[in-house]
mmCIF file of C-alpha atoms and ligand atoms in Angstrom:
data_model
loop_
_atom_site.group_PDB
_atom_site.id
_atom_site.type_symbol
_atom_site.label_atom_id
_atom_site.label_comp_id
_atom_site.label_asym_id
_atom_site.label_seq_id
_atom_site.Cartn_x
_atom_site.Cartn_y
_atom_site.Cartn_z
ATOM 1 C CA UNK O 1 0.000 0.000 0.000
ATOM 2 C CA UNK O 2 1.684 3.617 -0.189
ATOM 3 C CA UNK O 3 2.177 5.659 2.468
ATOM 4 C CA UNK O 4 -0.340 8.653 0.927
ATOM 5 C CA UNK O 5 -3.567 7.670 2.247
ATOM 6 C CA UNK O 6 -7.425 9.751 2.147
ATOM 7 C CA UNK O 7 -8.748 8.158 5.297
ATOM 8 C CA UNK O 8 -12.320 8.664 6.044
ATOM 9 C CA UNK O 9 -13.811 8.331 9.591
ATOM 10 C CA UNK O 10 -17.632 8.124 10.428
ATOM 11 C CA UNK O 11 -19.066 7.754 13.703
ATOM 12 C CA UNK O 12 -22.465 6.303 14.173
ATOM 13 C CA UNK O 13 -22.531 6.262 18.262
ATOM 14 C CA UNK O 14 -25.447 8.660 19.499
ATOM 15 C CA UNK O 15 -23.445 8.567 23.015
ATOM 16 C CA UNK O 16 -20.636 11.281 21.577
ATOM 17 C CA UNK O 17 -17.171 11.592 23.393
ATOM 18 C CA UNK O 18 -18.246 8.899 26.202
ATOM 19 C CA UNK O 19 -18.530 6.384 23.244
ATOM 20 C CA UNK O 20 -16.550 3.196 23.462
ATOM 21 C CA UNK O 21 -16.812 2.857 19.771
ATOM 22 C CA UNK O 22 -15.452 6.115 19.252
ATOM 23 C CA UNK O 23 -12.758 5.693 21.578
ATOM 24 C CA UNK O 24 -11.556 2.406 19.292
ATOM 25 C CA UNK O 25 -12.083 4.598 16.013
ATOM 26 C CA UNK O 26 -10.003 7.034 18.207
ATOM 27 C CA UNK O 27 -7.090 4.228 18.841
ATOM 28 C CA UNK O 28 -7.259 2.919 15.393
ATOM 29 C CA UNK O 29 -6.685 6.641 13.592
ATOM 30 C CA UNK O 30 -4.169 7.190 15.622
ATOM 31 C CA UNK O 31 -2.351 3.981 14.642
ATOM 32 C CA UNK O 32 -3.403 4.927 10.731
ATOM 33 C CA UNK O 33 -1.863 8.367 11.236
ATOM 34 C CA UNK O 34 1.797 6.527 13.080
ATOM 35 C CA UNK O 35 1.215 4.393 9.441
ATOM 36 C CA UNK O 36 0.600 6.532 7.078
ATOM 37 C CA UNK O 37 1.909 10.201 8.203
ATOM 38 C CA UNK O 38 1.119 11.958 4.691
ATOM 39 C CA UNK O 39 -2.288 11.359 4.982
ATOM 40 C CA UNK O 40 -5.686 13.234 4.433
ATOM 41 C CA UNK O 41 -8.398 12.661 7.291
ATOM 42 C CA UNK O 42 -12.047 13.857 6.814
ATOM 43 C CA UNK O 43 -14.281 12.781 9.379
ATOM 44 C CA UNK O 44 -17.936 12.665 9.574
ATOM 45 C CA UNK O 45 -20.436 12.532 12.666
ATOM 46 C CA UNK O 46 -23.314 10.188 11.589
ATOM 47 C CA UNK O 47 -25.540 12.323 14.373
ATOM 48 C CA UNK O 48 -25.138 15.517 12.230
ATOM 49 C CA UNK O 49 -27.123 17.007 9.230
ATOM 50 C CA UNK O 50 -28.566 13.500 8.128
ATOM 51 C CA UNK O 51 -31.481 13.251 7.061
ATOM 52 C CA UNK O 52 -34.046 10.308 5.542
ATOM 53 C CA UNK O 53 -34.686 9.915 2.217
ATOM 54 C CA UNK O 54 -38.413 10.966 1.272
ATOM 55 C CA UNK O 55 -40.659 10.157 -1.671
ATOM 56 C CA UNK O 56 -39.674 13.389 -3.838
ATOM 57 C CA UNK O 57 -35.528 12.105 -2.810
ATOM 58 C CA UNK O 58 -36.499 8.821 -4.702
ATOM 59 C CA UNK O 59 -38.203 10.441 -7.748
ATOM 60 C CA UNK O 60 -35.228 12.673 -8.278
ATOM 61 C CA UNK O 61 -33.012 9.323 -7.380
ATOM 62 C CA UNK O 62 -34.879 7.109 -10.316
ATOM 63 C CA UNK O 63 -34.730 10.427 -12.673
ATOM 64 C CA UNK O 64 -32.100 10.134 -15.303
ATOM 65 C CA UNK O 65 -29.362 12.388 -14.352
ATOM 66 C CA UNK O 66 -29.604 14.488 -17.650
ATOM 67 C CA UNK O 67 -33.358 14.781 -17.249
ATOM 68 C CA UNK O 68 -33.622 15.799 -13.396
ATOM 69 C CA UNK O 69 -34.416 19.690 -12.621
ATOM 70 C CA UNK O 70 -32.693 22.108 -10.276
ATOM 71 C CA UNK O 71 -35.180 21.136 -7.281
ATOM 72 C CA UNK O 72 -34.223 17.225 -8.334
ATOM 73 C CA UNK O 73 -30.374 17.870 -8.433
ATOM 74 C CA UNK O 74 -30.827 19.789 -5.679
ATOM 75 C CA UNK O 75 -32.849 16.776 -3.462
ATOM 76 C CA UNK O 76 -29.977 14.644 -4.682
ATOM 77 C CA UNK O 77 -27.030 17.715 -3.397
ATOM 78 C CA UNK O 78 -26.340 16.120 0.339
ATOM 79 C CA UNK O 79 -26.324 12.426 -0.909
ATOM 80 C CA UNK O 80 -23.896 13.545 -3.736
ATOM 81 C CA UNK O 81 -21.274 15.442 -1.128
ATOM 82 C CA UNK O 82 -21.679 11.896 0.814
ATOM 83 C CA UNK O 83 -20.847 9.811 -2.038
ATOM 84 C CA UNK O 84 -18.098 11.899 -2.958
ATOM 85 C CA UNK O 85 -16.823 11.502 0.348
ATOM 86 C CA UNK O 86 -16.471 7.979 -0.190
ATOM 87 C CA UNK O 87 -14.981 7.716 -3.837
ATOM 88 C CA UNK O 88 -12.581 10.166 -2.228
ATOM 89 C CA UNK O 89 -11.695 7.977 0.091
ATOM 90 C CA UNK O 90 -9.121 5.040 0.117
ATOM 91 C CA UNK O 91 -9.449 3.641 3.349
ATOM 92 C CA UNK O 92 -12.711 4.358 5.184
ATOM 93 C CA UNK O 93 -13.003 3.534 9.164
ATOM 94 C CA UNK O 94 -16.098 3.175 10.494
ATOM 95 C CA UNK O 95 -17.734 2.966 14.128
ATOM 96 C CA UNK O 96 -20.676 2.013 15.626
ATOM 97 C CA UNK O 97 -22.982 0.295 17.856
ATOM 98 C CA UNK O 98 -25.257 -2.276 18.382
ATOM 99 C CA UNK O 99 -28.680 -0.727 18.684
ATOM 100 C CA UNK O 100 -32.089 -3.106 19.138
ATOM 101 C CA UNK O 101 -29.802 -6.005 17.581
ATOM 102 C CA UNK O 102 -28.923 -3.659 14.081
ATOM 103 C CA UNK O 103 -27.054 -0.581 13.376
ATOM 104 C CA UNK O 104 -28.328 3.137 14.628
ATOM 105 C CA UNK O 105 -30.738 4.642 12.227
ATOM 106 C CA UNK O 106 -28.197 7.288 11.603
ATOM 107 C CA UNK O 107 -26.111 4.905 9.870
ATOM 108 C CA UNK O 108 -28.760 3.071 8.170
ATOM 109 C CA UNK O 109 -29.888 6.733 7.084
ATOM 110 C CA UNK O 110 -26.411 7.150 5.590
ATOM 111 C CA UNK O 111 -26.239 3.566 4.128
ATOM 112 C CA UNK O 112 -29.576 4.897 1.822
ATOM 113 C CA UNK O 113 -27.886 8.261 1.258
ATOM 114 C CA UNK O 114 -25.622 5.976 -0.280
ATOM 115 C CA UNK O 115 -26.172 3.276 -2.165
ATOM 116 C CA UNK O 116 -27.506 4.535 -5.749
ATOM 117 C CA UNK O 117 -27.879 2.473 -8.886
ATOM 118 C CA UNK O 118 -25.503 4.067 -11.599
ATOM 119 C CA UNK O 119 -23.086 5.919 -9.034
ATOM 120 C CA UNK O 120 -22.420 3.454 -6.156
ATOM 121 C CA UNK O 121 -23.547 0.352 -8.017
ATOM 122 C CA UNK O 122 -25.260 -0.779 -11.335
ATOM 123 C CA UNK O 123 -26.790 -3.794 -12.642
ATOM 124 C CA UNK O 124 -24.368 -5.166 -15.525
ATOM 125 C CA UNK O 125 -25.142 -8.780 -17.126
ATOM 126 C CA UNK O 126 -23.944 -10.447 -13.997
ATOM 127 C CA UNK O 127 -25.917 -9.019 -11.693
ATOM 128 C CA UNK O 128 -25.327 -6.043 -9.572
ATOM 129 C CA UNK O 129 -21.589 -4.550 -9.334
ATOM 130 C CA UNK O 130 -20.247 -2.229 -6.775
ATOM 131 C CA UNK O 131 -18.560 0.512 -8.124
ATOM 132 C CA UNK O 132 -16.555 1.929 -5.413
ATOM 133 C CA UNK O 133 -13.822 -0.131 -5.543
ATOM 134 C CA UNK O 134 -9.954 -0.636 -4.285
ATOM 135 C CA UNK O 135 -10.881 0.890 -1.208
ATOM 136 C CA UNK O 136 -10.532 -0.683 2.243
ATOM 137 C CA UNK O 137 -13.014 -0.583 5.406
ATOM 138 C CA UNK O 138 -12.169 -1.036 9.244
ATOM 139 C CA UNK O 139 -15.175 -1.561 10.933
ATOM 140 C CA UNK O 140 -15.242 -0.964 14.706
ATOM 141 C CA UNK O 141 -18.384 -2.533 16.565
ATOM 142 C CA UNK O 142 -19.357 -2.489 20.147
ATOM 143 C CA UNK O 143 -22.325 -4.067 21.842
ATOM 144 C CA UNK O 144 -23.713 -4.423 25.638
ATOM 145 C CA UNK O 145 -24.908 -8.018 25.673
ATOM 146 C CA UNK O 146 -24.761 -9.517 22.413
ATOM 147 C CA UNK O 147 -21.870 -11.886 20.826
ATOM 148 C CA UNK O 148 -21.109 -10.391 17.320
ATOM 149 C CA UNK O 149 -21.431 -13.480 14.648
ATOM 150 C CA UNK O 150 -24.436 -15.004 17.001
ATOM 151 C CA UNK O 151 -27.771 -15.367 15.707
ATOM 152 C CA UNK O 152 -28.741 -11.684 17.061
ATOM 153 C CA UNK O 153 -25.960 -9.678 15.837
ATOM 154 C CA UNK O 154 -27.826 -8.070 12.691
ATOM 155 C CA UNK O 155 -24.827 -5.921 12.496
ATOM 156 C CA UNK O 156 -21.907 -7.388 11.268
ATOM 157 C CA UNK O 157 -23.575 -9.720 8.337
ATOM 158 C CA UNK O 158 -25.541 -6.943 7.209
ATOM 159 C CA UNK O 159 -22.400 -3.860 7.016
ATOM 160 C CA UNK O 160 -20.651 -6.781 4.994
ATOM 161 C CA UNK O 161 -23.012 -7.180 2.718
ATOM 162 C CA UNK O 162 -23.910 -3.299 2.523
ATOM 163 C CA UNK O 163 -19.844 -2.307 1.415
ATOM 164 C CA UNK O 164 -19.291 -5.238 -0.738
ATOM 165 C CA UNK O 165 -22.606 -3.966 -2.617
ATOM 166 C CA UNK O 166 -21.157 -0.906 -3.754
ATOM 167 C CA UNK O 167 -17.587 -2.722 -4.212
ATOM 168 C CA UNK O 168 -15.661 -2.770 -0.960
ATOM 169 C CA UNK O 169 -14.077 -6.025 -0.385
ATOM 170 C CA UNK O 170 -11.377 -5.377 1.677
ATOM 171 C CA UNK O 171 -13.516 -5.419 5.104
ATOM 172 C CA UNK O 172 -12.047 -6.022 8.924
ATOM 173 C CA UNK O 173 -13.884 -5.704 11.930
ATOM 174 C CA UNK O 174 -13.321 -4.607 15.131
ATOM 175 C CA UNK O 175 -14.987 -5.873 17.853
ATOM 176 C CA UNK O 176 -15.810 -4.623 21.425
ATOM 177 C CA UNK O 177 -18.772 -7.291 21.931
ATOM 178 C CA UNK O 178 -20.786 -7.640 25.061
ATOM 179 C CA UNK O 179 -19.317 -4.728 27.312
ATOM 180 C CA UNK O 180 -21.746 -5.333 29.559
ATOM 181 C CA UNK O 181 -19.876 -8.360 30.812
ATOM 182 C CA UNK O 182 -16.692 -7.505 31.293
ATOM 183 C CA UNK O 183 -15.982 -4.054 29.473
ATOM 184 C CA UNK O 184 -11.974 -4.029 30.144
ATOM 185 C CA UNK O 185 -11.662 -7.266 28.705
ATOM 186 C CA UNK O 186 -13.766 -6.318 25.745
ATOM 187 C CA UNK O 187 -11.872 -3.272 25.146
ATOM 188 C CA UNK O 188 -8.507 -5.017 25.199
ATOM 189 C CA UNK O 189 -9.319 -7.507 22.857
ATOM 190 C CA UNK O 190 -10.439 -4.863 20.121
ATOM 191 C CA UNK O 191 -7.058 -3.003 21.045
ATOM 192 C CA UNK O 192 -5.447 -6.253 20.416
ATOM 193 C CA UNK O 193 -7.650 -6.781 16.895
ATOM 194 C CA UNK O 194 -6.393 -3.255 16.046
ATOM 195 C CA UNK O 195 -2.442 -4.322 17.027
ATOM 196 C CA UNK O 196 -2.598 -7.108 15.327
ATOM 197 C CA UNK O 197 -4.121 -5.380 11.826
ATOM 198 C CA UNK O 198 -1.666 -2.294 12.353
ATOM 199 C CA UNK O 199 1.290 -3.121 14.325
ATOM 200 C CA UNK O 200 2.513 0.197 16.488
ATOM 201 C CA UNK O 201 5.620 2.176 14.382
ATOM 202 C CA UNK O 202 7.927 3.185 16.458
ATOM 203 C CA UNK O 203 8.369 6.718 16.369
HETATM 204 C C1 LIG S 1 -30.485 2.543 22.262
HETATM 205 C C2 LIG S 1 -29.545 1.415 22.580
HETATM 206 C C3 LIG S 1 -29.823 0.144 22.141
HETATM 207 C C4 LIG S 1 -28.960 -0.900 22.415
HETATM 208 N N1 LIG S 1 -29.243 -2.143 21.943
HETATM 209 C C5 LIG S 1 -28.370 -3.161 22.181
HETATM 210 C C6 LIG S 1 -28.632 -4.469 21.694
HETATM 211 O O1 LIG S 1 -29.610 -4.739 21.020
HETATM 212 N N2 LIG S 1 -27.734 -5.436 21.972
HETATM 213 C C7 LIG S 1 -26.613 -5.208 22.684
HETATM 214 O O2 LIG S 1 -25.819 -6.117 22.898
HETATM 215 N N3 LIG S 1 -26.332 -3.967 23.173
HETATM 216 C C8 LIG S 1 -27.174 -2.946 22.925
HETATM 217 N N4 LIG S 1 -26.914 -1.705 23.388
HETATM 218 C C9 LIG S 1 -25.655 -1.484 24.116
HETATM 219 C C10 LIG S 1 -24.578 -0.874 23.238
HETATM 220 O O3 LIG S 1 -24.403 -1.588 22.024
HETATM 221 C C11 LIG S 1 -23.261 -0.870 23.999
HETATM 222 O O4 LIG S 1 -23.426 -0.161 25.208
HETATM 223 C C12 LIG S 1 -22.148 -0.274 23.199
HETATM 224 O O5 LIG S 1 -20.939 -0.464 23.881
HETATM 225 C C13 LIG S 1 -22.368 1.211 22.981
HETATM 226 O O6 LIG S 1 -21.312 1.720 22.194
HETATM 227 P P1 LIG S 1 -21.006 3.294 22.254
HETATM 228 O O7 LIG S 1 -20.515 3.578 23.640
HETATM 229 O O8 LIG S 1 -19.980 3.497 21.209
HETATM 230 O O9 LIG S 1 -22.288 4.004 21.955
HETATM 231 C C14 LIG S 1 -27.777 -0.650 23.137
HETATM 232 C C15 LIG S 1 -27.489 0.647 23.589
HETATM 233 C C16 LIG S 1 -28.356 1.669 23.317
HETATM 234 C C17 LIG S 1 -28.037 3.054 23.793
#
């Protein structure tokens, strides 16, 4: 990989600087910054500005791009600076909880913002293909009770199958699972997750 890297970080947590998820997305840029210390990092707050799509967001969406109107381009402006975000991106880190057994409606807000046939993906001969590709995700998760990859963890299948829709491949989680139980033991074995993925530089 070379060292020139446009990381970008979202945060889904509602629970801001008292997140544990954060805190992880917190270790983990600061190992990404020790690895790569030419890099560009944009970061985005899932809690802030977003918005649901709407029934006048999917007309303009399902619009042919050289046919859609100012107030159509204009329903489409916010989802287009989001999706630039990401084919700006190489390496995109991502953090969030477990809410009611899925992800917070922020990020499932986002996810919609998102995904658009003929930008983020398109239907070729083979079935859909995911356009944003060579780009890497690091996916920190946390959770009270739950054991990610158990039968109630709509999470981590789901965010998999979300990025490698629009063409990310390269995915790695991160998981702080079942704080509730033991939250320093949790935490450590995320910090290890994140060692072992980016070994410390020394300075
Ligand atoms: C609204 C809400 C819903 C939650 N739902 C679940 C759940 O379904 N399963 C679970 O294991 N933990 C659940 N939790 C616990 C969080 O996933 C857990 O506390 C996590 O560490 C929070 O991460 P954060 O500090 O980054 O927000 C929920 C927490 C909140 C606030």
């Amino acid at each position: 990989m070379s060292d020139k890297k446009h990381i970008l970080r979202l945060d889904a947590s509602a629970s801001g600087s008292h997140s544990a998820s954060r805190k992880l997305g917190n270790v983990l840029t600061g190992q990404l910054e020790n690895l790569y210390p030419h890099s560009e990092i944009r970061q985005r707050d899932l809690n802030q500005e977003l918005a649901f799509i709407d029934n006048n967001w999917i007309a303009a969406n399902f619009t042919a791009s050289d046919e859609r109107d100012d107030s159509q381009n204009q329903q489409l402006a916010f989802s287009d600076r989001l999706i630039a975000e990401l084919q700006w991106a190489d390496h995109i880190l991502l953090t969030t909880p477990m809410y009611n057994f899925g992800i917070p409606a922020t990020l499932k807000a986002w996810i919609d913002l998102v995904c658009r046939a003929g930008v983020t993906f398109r239907y070729g001969p083979n079935g859909p293909e995911g356009l944003l590709t060579n780009k890497r995700i690091d996916i920190v998760i946390t959770t009270g009770g739950a054991p990610l990859r158990s039968p109630v963890d709509f999470v981590s299948g789901y965010l998999k199958q979300v990025f490698s829709f629009i063409g990310i491949e390269d995915i790695n989680f991160i998981g702080a699972d079942q704080m509730n139980l033991d939250a320093d033991a949790s935490y450590a074995r995320a910090l290890t997750q994140i060692e072992q993925r980016y070994p410390a530089v020394a300075a």
